[in-house]
Coordinates of C-alpha atoms in Angstrom, one line a residue:
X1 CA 31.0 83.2 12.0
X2 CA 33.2 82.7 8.6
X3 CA 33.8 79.4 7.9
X4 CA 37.4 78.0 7.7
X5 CA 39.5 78.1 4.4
X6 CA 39.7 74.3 2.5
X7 CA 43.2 74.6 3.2
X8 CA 42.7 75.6 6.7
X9 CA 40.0 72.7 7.6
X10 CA 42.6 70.2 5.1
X11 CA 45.4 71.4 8.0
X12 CA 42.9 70.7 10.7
X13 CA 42.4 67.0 9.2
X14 CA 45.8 66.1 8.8
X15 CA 46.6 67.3 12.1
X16 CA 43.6 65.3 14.2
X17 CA 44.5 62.4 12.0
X18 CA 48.3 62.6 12.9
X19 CA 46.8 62.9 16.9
X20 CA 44.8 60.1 16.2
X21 CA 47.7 58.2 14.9
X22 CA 50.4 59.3 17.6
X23 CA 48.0 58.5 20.4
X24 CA 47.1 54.9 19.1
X25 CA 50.6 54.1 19.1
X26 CA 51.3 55.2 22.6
X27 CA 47.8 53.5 23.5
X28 CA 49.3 50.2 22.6
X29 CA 52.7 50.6 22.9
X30 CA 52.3 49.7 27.2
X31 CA 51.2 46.4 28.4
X32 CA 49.9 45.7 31.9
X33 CA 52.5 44.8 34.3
X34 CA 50.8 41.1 35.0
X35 CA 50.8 42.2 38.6
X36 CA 47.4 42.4 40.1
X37 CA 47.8 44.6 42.9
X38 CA 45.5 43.7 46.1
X39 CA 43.8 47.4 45.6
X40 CA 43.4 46.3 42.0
X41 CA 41.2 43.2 43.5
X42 CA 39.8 45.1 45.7
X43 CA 38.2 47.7 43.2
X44 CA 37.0 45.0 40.8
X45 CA 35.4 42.6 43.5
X46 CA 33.8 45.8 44.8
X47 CA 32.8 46.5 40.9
X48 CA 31.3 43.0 40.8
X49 CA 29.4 44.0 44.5
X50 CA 27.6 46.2 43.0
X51 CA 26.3 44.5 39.9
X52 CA 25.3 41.5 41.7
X53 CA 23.2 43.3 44.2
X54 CA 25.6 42.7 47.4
X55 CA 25.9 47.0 47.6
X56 CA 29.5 48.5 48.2
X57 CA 31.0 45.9 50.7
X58 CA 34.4 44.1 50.7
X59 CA 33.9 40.7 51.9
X60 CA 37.3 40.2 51.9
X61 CA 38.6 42.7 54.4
X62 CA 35.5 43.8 55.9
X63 CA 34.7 47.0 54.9
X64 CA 38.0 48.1 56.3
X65 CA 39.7 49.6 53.7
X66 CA 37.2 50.9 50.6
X67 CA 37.8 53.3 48.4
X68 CA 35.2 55.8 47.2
X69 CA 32.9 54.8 45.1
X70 CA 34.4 56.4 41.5
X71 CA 36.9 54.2 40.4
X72 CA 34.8 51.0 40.9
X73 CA 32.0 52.6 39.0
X74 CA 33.8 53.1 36.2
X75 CA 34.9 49.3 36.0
X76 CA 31.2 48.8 36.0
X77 CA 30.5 51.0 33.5
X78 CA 33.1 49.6 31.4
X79 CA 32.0 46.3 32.6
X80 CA 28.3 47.1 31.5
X81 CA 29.2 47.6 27.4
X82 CA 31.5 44.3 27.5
X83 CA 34.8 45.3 28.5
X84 CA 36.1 42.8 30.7
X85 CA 39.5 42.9 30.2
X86 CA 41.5 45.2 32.9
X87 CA 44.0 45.9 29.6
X88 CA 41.8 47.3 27.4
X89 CA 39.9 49.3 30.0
X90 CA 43.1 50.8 30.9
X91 CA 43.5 51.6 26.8
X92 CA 40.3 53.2 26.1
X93 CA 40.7 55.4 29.8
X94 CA 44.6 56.5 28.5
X95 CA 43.1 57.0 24.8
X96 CA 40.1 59.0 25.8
X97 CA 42.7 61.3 28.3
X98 CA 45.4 61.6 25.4
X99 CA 42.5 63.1 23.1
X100 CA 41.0 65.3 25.7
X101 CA 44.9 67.0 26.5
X102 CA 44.8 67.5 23.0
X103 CA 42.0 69.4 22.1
X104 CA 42.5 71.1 25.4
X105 CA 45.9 72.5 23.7
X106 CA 43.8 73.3 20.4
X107 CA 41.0 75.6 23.1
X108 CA 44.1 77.1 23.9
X109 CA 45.1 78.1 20.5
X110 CA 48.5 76.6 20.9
X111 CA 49.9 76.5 17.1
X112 CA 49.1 73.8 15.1
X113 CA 51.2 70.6 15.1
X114 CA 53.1 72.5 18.3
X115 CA 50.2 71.0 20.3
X116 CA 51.1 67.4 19.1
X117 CA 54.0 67.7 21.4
X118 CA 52.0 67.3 24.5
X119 CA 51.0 63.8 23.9
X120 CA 54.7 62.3 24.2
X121 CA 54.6 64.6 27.3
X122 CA 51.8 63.0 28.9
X123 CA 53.2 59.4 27.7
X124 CA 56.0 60.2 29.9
X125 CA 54.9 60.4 33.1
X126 CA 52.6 57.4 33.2
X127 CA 53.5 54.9 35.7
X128 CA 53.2 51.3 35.5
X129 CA 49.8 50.1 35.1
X130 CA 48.1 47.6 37.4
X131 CA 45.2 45.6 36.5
X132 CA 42.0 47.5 37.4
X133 CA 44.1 49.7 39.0
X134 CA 43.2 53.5 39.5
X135 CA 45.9 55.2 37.1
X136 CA 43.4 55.6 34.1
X137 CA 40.7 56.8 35.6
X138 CA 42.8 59.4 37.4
X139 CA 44.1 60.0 34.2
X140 CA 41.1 60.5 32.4
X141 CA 39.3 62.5 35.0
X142 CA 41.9 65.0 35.8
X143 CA 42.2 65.6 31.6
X144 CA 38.4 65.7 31.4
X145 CA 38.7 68.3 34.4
X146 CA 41.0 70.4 33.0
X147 CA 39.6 70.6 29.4
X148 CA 36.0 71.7 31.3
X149 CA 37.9 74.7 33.4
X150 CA 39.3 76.0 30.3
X151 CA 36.0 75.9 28.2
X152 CA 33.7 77.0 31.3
X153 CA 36.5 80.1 31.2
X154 CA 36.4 80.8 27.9
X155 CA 32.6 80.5 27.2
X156 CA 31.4 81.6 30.6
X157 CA 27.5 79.9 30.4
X158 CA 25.2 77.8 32.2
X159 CA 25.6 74.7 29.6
X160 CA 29.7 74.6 30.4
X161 CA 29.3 75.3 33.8
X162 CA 26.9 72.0 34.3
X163 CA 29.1 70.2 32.4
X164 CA 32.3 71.6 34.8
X165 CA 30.3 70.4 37.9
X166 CA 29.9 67.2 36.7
X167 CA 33.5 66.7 36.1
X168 CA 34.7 68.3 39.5
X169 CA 32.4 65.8 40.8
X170 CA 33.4 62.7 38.8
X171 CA 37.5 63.6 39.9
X172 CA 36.3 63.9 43.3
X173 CA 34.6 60.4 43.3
X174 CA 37.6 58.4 42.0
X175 CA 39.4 60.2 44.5
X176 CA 39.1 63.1 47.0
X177 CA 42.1 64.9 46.8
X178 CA 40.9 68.4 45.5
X179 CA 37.7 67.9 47.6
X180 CA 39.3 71.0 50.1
X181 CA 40.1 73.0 47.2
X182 CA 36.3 72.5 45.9
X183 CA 35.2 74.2 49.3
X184 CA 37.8 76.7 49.4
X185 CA 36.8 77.7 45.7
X186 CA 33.2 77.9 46.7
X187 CA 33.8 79.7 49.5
X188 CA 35.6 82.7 47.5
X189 CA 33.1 81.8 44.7
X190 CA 30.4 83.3 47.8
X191 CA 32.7 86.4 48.3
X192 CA 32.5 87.4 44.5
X193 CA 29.3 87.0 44.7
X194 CA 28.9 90.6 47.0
X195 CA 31.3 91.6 44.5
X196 CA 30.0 90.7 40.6
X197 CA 26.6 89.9 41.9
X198 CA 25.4 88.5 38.6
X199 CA 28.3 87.5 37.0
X200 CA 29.2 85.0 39.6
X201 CA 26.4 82.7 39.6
X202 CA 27.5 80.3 37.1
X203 CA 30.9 80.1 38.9
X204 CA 28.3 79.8 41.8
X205 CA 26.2 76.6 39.6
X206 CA 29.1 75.0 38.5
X207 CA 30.8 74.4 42.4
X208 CA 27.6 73.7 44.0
X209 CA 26.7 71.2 41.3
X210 CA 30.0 69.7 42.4
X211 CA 29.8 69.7 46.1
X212 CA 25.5 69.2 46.0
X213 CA 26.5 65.7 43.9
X214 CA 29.3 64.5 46.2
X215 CA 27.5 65.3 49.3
X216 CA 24.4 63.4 47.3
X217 CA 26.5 60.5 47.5
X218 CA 27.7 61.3 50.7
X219 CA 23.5 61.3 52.2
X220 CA 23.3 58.0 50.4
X221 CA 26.0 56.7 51.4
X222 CA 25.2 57.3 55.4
X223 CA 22.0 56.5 54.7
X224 CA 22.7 53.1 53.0
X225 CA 26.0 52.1 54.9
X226 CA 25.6 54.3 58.2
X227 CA 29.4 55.8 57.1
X228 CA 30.7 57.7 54.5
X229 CA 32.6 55.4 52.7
X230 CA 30.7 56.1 48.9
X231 CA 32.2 59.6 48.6
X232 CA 35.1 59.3 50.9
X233 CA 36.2 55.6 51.6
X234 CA 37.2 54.4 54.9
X235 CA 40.7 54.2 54.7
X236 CA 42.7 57.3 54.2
X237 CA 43.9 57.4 57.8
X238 CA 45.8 54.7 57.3
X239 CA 48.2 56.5 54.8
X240 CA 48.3 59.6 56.5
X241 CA 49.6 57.5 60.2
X242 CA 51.8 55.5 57.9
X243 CA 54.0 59.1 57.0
X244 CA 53.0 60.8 60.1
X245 CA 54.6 58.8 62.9
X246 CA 57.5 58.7 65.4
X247 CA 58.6 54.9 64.9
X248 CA 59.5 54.6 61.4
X249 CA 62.2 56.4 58.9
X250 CA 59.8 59.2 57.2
X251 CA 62.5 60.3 54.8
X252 CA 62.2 57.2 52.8
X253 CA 60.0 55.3 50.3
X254 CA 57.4 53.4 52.6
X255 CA 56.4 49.5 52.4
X256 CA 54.8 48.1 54.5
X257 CA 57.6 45.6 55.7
X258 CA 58.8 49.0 57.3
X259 CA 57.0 48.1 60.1
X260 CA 58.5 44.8 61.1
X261 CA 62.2 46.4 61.6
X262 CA 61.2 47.6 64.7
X263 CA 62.2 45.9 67.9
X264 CA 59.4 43.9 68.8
X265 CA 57.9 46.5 71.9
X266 CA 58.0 49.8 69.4
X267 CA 56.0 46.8 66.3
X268 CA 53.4 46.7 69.0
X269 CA 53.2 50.2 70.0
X270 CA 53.6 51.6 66.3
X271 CA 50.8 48.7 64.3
X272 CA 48.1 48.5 67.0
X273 CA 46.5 50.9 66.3
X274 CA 46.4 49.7 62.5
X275 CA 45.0 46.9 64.0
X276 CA 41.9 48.2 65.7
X277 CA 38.8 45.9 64.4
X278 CA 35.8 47.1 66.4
X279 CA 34.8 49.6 63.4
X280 CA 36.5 51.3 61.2
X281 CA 35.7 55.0 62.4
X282 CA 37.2 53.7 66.0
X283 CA 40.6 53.3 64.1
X284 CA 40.3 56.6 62.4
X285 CA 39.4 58.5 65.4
X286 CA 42.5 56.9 66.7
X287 CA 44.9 57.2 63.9
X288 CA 44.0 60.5 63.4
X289 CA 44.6 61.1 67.7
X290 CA 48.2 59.5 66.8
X291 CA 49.1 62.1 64.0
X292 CA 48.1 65.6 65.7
X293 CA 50.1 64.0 69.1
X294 CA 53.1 63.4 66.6
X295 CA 52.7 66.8 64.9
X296 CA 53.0 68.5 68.4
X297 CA 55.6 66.7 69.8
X298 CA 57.4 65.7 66.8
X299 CA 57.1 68.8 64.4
X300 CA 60.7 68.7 63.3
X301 CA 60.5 64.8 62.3
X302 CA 57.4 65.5 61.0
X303 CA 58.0 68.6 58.4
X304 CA 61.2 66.8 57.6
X305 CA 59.3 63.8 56.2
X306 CA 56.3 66.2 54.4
X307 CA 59.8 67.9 52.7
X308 CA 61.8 65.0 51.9
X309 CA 57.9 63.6 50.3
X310 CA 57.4 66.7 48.7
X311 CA 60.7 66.8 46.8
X312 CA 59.8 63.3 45.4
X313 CA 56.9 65.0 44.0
X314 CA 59.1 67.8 42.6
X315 CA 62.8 67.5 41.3
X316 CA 63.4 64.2 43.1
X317 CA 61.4 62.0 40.9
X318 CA 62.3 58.2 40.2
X319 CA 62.7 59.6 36.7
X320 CA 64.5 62.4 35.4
X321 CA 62.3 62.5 32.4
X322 CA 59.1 62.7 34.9
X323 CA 60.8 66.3 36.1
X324 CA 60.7 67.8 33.4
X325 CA 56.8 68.7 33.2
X326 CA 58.1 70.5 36.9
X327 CA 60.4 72.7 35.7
X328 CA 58.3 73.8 32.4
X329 CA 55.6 74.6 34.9
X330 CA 58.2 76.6 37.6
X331 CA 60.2 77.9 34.9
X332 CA 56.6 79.5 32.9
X333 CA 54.3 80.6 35.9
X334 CA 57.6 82.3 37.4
X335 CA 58.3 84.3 34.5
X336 CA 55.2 85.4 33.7
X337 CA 54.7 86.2 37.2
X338 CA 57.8 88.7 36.9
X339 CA 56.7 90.2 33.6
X340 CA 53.2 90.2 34.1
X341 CA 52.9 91.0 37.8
X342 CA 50.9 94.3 37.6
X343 CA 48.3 93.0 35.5
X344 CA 47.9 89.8 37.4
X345 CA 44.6 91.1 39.9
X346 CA 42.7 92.3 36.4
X347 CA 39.7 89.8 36.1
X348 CA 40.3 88.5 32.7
X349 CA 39.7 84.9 31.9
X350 CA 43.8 84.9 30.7
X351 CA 44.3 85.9 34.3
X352 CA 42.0 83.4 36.5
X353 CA 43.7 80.3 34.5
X354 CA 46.7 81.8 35.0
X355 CA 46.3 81.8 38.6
X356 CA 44.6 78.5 38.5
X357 CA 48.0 77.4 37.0
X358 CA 50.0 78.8 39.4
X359 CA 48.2 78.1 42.4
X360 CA 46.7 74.2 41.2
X361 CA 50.5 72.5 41.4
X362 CA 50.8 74.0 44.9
X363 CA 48.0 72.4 46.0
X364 CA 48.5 69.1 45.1
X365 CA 52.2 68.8 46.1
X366 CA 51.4 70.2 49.5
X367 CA 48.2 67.4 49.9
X368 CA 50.3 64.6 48.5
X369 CA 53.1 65.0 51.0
X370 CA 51.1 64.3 53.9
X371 CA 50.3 61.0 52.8
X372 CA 52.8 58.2 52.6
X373 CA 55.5 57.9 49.1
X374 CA 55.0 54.3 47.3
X375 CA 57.0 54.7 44.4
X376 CA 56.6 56.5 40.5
X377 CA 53.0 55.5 40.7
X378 CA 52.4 58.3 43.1
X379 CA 53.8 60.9 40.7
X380 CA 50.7 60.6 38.1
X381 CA 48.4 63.3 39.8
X382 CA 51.3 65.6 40.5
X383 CA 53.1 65.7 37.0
X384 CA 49.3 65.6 35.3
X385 CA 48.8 68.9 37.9
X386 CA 52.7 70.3 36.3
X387 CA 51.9 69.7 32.8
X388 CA 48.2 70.7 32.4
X389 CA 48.7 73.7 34.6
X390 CA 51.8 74.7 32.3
X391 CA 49.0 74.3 29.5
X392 CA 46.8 77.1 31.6
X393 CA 49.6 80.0 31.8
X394 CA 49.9 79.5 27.7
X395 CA 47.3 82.1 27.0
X396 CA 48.7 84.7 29.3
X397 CA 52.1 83.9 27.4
X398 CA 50.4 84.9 24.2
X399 CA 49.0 87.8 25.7
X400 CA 52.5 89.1 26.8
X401 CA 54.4 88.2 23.5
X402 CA 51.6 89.8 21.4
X403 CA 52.4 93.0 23.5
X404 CA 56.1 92.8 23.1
X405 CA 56.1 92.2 19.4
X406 CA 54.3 95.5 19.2
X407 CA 56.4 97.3 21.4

């Protein structure tokens, strides 16, 4: 391997320093919102559980509604080397994600300084932060996940493909939401198998490192608490009843004051079951009863409100601005599906980001809008999903203006 020109590793400085620079000045340039939201509480005092020996349990609302076990383990973590102050922690998360996107851009040999651009881009679509809250580590994690893909890709080995696992299973921890897409993936990752025999198996290593670690913590988790609620929590029926029922306005930003504009008969009929306190799989069960009976007796209501969710994800954002990583994504993937539609089905490592891109957006919008709309906090997953899967169709892109320029 020839080593870099001085000029060329002088370029490489300036440019890293200049990251450096722009990224410590949108580090600091937000301030926490003073508002400590009661999930923000919740994931700190659970944080605190589990240093003083108390184990995952919320004393406060009795184990009703807990997260999984990710996001509190990073506030220990952080907790652990001395950073007690929910600010900072949400500086060195937002710093450590802003410095992953970028050398993510530089494995993608996007031109030099070009790449800088992504950093405002990512700056954009942060919501406000809440003390402890879960934004940062989402952040970080779905950066960190990206930047492994890409690498794993492009190097193709057993030491990326650990280190990809590991990720996956660190984004599915703080939360679930690409946990189907994990078992979907591995389930294909089976059929190539037949297919590539050898080739597959670190494809194979890297997803069942994944799913072994999350079902680890799944075993423990029954095992320890007799439910699920390390690698899954114990709550997300509770959002998914919220946007799934016939009493309330779907097509509309939900609070929970939504509830209490009902006459007092359809309050009763609509929050009981919320209100179940034997256990908290006796709700779920129930809740989950109340959304496939309003699915088949309600479908219209009920698509309308996954469409009218799903736009807010889209080109209906709170923020214009927050679009715009939307329709860079449509406007590439579309266009190099046109132009590059033959070649698509080659396996080429250009090819399976490329679908991974296209396909990765999809996903997320379509699993969002089944859950209930809270606001531009919402948004972070979805516009991370827009802009980072944007990042993944960039090589193809080369590919196809290399091959024009010659032509």
């Amino acid at each position: 391997m020839q080593k870099a020109p001085l000029s060329a590793k002088k370029s490489l400085i300036i440019e890293l320093t200049l990251a450096i620079g722009i990224i410590l000045s949108l580090v600091f340039s937000f301030e926490n919102s003073d508002v400590v939201s009661p999930d923000g509480v919740l994931y700190h005092e659970l944080a605190n559980n589990l240093v003083d020996g108390d184990g995952y349990h919320d004393n406060v609302r009795n184990d009703f509604i807990i997260p999984p076990v990710g996001h509190p383990l990073v506030i220990l973590l952080a907790n652990s080397i001395g950073i007690n102050n929910p600010l900072t922690f949400a500086r060195i998360l937002f710093f450590l994600g802003l410095l992953i996107a970028f050398f993510t851009t530089k494995e993608l040999k996007i031109p030099q300084y070009f790449r800088l651009l992504i950093l405002p881009l990512m700056y954009a679509i942060i919501p406000v932060i809440y003390d402890w809250g879960i934004e940062m580590s989402l952040f970080f994690s779905i950066n960190l996940t990206v930047f492994c893909i890409i690498r794993f890709l492009q190097n193709y080995n057993l030491k990326t493909a650990v280190f990809l696992g590991l990720s996956i299973a660190l984004n599915l921890l703080i939360r679930p939401v690409y946990a189907p897409f994990l078992y979907l993936t591995l389930f294909c990752a089976f059929i190539l198998l037949i297919k590539f025999k050898r080739k597959s198996i670190p494809l194979l290593i890297s997803l069942t490192l994944a799913a072994g670690i999350v079902n680890g913590v799944m075993l423990l988790s029954k095992l320890s608490f007799g439910d699920k609620r390390l690698s899954a929590g114990t709550y997300s029926e509770i959002p998914l009843y919220c946007a799934n029922n016939e009493y309330i306005e779907l097509r509309q930003v939900y609070y929970s004051s939504r509830w209490s504009e009902l006459s007092e008969d359809d309050y009763h009929a609509a929050v009981d079951p919320l209100q179940i306190t034997t256990t908290w799989e006796d709700r779920a069960d129930t809740l989950k009863k109340k959304v496939i009976s309003f699915y088949k007796n309600h479908p219209g209501k009920a698509i309308g409100g996954i469409l009218w969710r799903a736009t807010n994800f889209t080109y209906n954002q709170p923020k214009f601005i927050r679009v715009i990583p939307f329709i860079i994504w449509g406007a590439l993937s579309l266009f190099l599906f046109w132009v590059r539609r033959k070649k698509l089905f080659i396996p080429t490592k250009e090819n399976s980001m490329y679908w991974i891109g296209l396909l990765a957006p999809f996903y997320t919008v379509a699993i969002l809008s089944l859950f209930v709309y809270v606001g531009e906090r919402y948004n972070l997953t979805s516009n991370l999903a827009f802009i980072l899967s944007a990042l993944l169709c960039v090589p193809m892109l080369q590919i196809y203006l290399k091959e024009k320029k010659k032509s």
